[in-house]
mmCIF file of C-alpha atoms and ligand atoms in Angstrom:
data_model
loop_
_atom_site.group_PDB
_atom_site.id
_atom_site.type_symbol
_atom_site.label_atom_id
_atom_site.label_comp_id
_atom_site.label_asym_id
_atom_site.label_seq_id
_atom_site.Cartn_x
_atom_site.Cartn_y
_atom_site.Cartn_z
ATOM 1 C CA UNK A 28 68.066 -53.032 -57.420
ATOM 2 C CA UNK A 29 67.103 -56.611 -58.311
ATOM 3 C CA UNK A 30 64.498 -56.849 -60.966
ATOM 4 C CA UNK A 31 60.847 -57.186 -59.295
ATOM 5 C CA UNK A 32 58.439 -60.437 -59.567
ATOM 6 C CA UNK A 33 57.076 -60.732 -63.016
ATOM 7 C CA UNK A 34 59.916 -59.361 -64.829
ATOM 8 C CA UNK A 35 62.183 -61.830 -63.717
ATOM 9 C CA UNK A 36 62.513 -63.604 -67.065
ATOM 10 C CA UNK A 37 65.869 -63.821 -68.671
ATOM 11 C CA UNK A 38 66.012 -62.826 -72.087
ATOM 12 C CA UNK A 39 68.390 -64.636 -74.598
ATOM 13 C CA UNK A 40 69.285 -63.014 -77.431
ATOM 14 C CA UNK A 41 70.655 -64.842 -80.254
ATOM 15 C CA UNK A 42 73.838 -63.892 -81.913
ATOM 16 C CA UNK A 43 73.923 -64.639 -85.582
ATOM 17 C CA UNK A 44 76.658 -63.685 -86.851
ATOM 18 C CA UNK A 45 78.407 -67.063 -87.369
ATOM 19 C CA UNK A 46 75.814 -67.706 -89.580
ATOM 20 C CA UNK A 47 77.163 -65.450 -91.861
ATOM 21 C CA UNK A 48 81.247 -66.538 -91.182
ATOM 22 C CA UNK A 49 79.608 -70.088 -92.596
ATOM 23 C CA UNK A 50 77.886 -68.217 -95.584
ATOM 24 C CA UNK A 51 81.137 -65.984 -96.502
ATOM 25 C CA UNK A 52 83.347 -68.950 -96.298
ATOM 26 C CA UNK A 53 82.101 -69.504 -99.755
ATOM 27 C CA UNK A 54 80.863 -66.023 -100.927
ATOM 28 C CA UNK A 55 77.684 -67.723 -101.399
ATOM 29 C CA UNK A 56 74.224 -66.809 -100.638
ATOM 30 C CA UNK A 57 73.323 -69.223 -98.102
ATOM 31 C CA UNK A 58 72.888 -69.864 -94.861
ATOM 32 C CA UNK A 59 71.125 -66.686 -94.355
ATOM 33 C CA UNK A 60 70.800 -64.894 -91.435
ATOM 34 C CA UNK A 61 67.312 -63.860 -91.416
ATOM 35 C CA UNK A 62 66.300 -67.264 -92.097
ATOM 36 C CA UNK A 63 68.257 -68.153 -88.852
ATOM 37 C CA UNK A 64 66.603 -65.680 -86.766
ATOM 38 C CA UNK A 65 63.527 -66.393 -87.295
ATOM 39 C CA UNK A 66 64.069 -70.359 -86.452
ATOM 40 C CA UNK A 67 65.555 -68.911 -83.411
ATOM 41 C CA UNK A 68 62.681 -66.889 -82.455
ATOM 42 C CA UNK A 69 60.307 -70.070 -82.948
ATOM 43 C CA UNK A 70 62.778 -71.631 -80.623
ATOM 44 C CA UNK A 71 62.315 -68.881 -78.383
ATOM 45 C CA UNK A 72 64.604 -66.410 -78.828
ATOM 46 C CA UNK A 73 63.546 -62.766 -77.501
ATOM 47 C CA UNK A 74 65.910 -60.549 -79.685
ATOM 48 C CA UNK A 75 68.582 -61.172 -82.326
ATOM 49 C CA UNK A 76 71.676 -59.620 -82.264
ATOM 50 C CA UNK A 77 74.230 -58.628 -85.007
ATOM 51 C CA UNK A 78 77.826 -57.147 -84.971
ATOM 52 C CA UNK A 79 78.796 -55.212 -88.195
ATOM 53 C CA UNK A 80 82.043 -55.126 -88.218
ATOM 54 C CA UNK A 81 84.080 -52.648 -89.398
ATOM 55 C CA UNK A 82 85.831 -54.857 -92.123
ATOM 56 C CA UNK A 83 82.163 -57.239 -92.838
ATOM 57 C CA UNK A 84 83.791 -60.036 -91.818
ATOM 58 C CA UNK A 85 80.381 -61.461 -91.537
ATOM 59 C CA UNK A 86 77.270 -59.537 -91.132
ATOM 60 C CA UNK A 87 77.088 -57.472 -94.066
ATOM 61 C CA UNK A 88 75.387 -54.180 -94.642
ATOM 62 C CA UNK A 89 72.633 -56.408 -96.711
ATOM 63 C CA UNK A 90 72.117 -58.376 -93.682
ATOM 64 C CA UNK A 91 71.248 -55.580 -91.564
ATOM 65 C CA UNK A 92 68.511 -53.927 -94.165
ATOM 66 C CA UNK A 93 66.997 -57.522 -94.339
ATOM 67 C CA UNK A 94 66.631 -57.982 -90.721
ATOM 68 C CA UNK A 95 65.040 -54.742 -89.853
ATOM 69 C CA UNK A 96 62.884 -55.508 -92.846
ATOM 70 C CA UNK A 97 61.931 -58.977 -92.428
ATOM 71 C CA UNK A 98 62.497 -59.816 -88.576
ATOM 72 C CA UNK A 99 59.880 -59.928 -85.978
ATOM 73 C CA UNK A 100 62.379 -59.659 -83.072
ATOM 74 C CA UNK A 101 64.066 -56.526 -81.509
ATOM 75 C CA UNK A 102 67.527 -56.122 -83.710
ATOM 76 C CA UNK A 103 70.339 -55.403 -80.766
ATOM 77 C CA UNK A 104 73.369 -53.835 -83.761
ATOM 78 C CA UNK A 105 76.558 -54.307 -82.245
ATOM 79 C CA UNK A 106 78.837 -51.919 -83.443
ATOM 80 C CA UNK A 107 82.164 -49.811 -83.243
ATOM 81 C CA UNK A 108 82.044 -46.070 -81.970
ATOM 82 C CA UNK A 109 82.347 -44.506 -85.580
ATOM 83 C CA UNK A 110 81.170 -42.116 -87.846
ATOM 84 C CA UNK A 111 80.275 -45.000 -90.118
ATOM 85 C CA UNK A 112 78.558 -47.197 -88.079
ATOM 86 C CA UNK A 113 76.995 -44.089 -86.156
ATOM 87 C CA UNK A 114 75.081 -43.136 -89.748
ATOM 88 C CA UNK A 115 74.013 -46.992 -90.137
ATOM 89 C CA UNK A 116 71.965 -46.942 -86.743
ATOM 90 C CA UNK A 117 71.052 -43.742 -87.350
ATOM 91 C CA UNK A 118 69.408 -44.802 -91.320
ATOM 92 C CA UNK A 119 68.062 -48.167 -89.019
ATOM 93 C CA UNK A 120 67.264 -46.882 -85.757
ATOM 94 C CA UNK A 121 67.300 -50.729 -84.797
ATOM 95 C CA UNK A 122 65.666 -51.525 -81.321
ATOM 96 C CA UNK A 123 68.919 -51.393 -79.269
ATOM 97 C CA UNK A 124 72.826 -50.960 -79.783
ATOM 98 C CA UNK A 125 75.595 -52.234 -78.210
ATOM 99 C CA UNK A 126 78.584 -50.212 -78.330
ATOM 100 C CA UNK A 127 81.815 -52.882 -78.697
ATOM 101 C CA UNK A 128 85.417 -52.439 -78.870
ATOM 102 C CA UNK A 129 86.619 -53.457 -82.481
ATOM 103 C CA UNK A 130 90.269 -54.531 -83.746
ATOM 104 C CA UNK A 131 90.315 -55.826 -87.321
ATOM 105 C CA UNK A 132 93.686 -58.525 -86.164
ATOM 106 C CA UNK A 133 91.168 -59.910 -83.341
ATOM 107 C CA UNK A 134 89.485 -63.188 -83.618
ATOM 108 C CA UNK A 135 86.311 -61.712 -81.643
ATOM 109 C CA UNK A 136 85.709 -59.023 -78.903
ATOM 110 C CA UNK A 137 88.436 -59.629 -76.666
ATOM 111 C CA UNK A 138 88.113 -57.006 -74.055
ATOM 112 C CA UNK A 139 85.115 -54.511 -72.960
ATOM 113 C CA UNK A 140 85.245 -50.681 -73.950
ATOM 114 C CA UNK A 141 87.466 -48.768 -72.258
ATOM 115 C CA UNK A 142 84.755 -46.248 -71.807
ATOM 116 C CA UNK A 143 86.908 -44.473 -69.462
ATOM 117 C CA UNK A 144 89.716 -43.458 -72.024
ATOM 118 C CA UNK A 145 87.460 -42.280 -74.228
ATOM 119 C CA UNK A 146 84.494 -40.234 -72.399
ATOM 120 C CA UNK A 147 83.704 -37.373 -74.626
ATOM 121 C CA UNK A 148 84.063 -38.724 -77.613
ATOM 122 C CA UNK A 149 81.567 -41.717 -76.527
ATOM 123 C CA UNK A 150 79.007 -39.093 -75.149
ATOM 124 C CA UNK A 151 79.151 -37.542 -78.838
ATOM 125 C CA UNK A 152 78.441 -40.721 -80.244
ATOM 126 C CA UNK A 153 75.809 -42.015 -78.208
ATOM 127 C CA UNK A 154 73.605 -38.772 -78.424
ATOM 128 C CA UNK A 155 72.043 -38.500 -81.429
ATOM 129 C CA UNK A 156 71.744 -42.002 -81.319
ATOM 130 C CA UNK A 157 69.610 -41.852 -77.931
ATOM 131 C CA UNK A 158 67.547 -38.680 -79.406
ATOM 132 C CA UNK A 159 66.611 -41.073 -82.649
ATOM 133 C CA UNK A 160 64.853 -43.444 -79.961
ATOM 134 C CA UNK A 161 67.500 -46.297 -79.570
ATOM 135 C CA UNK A 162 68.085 -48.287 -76.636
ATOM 136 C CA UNK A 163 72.033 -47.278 -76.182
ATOM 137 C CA UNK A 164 74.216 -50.673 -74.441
ATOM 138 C CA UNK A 165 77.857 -50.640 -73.395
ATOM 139 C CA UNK A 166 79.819 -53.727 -73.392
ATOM 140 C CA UNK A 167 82.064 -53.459 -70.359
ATOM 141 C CA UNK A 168 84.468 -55.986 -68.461
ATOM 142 C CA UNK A 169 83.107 -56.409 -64.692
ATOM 143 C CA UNK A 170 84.276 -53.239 -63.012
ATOM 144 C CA UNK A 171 82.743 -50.709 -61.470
ATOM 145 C CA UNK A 172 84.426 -47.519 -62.796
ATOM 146 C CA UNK A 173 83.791 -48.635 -66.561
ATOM 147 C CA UNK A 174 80.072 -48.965 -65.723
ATOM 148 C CA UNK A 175 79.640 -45.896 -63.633
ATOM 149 C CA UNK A 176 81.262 -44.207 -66.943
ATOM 150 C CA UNK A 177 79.175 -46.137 -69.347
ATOM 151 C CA UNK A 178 76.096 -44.533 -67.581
ATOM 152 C CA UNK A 179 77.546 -41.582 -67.624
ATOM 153 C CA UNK A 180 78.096 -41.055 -71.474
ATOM 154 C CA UNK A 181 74.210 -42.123 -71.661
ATOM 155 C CA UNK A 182 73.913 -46.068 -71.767
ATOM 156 C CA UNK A 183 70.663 -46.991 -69.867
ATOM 157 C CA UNK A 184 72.483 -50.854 -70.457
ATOM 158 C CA UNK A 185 75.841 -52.410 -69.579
ATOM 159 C CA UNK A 186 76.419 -55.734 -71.276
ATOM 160 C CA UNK A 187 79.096 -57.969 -68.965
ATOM 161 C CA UNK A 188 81.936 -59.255 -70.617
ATOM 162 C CA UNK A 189 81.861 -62.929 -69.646
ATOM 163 C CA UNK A 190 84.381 -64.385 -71.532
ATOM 164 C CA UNK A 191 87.285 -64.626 -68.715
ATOM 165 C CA UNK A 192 84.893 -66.597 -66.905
ATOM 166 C CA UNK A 193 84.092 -68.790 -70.258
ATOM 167 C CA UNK A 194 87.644 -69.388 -70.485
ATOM 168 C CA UNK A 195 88.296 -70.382 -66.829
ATOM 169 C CA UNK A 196 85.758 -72.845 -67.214
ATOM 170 C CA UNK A 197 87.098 -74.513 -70.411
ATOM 171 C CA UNK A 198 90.961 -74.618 -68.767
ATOM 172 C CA UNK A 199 89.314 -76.679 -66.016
ATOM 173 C CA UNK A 200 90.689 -73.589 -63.026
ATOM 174 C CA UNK A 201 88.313 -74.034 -60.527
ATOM 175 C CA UNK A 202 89.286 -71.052 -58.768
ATOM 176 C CA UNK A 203 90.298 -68.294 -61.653
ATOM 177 C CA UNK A 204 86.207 -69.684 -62.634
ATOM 178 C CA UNK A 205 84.655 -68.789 -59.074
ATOM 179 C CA UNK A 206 86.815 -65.385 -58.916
ATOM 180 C CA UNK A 207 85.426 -64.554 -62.566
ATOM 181 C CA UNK A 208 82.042 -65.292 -61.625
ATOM 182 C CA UNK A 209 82.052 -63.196 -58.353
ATOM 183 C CA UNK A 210 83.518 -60.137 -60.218
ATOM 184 C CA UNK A 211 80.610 -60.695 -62.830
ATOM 185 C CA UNK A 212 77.889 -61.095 -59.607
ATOM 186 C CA UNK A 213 79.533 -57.749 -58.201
ATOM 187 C CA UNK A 214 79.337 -55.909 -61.157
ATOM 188 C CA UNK A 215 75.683 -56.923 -62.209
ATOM 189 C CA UNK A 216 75.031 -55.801 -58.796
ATOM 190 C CA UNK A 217 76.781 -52.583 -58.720
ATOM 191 C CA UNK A 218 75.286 -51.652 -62.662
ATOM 192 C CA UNK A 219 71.449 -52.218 -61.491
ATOM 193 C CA UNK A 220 72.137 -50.619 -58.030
ATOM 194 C CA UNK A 221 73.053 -47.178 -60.007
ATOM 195 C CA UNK A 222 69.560 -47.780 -62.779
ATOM 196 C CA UNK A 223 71.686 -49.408 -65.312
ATOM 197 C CA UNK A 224 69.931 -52.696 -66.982
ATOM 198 C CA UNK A 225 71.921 -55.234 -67.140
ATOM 199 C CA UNK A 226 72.875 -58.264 -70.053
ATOM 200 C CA UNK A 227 75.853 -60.521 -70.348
ATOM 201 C CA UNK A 228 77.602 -62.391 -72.619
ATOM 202 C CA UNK A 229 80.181 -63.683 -74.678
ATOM 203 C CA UNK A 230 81.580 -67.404 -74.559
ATOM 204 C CA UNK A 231 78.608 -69.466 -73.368
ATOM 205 C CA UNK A 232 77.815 -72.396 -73.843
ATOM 206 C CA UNK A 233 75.489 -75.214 -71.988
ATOM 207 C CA UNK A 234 78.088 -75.782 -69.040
ATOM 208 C CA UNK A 235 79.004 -72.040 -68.568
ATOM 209 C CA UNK A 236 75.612 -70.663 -68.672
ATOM 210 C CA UNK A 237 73.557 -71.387 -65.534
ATOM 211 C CA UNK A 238 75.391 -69.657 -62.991
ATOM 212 C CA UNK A 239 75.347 -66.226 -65.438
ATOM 213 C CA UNK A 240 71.719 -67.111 -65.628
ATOM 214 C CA UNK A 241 71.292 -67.013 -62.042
ATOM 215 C CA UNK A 242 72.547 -64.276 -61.299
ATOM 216 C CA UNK A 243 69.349 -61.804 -60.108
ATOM 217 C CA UNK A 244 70.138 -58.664 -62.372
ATOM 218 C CA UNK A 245 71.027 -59.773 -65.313
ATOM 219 C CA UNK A 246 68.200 -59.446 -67.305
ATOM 220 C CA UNK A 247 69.390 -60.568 -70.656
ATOM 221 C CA UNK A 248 71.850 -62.936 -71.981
ATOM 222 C CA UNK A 249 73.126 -62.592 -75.852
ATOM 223 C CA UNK A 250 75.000 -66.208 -76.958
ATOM 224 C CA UNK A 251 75.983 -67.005 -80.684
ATOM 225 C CA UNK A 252 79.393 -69.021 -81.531
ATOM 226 C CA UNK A 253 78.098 -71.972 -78.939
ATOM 227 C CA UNK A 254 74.811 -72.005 -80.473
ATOM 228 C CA UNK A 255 75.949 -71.949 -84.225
ATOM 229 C CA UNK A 256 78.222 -74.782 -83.607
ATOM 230 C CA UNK A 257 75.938 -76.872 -81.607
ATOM 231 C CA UNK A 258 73.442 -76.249 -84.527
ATOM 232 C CA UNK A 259 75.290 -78.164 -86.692
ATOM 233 C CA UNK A 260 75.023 -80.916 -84.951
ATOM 234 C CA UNK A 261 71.350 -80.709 -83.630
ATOM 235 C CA UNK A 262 69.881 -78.089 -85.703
ATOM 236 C CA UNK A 263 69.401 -74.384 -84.741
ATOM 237 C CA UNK A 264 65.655 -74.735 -83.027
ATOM 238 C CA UNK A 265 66.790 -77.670 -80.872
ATOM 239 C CA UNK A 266 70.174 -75.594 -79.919
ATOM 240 C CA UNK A 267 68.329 -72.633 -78.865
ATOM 241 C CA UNK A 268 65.344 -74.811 -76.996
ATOM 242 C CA UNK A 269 68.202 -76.475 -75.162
ATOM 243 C CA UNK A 270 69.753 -73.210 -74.106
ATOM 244 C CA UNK A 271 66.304 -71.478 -73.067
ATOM 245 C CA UNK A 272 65.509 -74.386 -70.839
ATOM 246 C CA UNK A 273 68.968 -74.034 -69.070
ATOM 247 C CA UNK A 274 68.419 -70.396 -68.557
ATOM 248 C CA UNK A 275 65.035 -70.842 -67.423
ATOM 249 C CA UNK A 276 65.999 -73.876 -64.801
ATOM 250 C CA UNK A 277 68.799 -71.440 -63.527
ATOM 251 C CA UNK A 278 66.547 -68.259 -63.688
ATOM 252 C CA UNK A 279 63.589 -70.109 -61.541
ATOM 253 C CA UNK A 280 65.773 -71.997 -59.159
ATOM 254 C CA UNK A 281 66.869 -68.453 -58.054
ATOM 255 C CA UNK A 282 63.805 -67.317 -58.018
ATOM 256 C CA UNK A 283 62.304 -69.693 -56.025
ATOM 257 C CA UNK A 284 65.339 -69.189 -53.342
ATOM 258 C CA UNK A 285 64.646 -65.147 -53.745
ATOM 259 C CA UNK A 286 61.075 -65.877 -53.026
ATOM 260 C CA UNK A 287 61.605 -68.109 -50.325
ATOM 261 C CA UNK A 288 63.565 -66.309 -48.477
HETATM 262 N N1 LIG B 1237 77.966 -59.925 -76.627
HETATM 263 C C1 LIG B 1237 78.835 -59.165 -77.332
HETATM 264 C C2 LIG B 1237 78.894 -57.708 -77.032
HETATM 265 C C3 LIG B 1237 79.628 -59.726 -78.340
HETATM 266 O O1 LIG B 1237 80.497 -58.953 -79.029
HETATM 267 C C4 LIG B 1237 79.495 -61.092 -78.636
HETATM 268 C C5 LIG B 1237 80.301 -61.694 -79.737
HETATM 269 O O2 LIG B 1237 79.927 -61.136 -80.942
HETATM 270 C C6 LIG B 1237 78.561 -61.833 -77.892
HETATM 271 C C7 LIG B 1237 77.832 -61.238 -76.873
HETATM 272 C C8 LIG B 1237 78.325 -63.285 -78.165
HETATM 273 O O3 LIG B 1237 79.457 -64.027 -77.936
HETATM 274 P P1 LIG B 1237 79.503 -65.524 -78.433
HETATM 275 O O4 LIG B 1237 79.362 -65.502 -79.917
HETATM 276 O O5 LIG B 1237 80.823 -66.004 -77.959
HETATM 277 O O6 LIG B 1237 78.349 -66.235 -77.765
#
């Protein structure tokens, strides 16, 4: 089930929590992530997104209370299946949240949830979090079991693990690249045939993101660490204008072959 003519817009959500790595590098009180959202969202941003991680590596508990207070932008919380993190969203009831594996040694979220291995205890988590009016994601690798599952512990979204694909492309391996992307184009198709929405992310940057972008079902995309860095550089409004336009090009060139055909 492709999404129909006039809600074929991709949504980007912006990740910031790298702008809170920069800001606890010193223990300081700056950069601050609100501040960064909302230059996103005048760049053209359509949500924000926000891990809180088990161990606050970044986004702190502050952070979150100041976003759902200040920001103009649907909050997507990503966050660990746990009693603690379950209260948070409960206290916030933020617009969406993305259920994520979480290992404190890991350098980011290496893998999707293996929704599979833990069924029950997922559907526990996710109900009272659905009954309090939240829009319930699942960030899954591409494949099909995992997504069937996700939907059936309650997620109305799947978000696509795309980092395999993000890799392939920096190592140069054509064909790993093209294998990752058709398992990604099969599972976005699979997830909406069944009802799910679908998102993506993880890993992109301006060279990895148009063919994600073109791909019919996916509906949102949510990219941070590419658009922090390039920020530096540029500044955060150009960044995200930069990355909107890509998505956009990719999302209407398909569109335009969809429509045409
Ligand atoms: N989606 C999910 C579920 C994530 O955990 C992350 C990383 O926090 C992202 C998207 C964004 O990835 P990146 O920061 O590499 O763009």
């Amino acid at each position: 089930m492709i999404p129909q003519n006039g809600d074929r817009k991709l949504r980007l959500g912006v990740n910031i929590d790298h702008v809170a790595t920069v800001r606890n590098a010193r223990g300081s009180h700056y950069p601050n992530p609100l501040q960064a959202a909302r230059l996103a969202q005048s760049a053209g941003a359509d949500g924000i997104t926000a891990h809180l991680r088990e161990d606050r590596r970044h986004i702190s508990d502050q952070d979150i209370f100041e976003l759902m207070e200040g920001l103009h932008l649907p909050l997507n919380l990503e966050l660990a299946a746990t009693d603690e993190m379950q209260a948070i969203a409960l206290k916030h009831r933020p617009h969406a949240l993305c259920i994520v594996p979480e290992k404190r040694e890991e350098v980011t979220t290496e893998s999707g949830l293996d929704v599979i291995g833990q069924k029950d205890r997922l559907a526990r988590f996710v109900a009272p979090l659905r009954e309090a009016g939240c829009r319930i994601s699942i960030f899954v690798n591409a494949d099909d079991k995992q997504i069937e599952c996700a939907q059936a512990v309650g997620a109305e979204i799947v978000e696509l693990h795309t980092g395999a694909y993000c890799h392939y492309a920096i190592e140069g391996d054509k064909a790993a690249l093209s294998h990752e992307l058709q398992r990604v184009a099969s599972a976005a198709s699979f997830a909406a045939s069944i009802g799910l929405e679908v998102h993506a992310g993880h890993g992109l940057t301006y060279d990895t993101v148009k063919p994600i972008a073109a791909l019919p079902e996916i509906v949102e995309l949510n990219i941070g660490h590419f658009l922090v860095s390039e920020a530096i550089f540029r500044g955060l409004v150009d960044a995200v204008t930069e990355m909107r336009r890509l998505m956009d090009e990719a999302r209407c060139e398909i569109n335009s072959l969809i429509e045409g055909s």
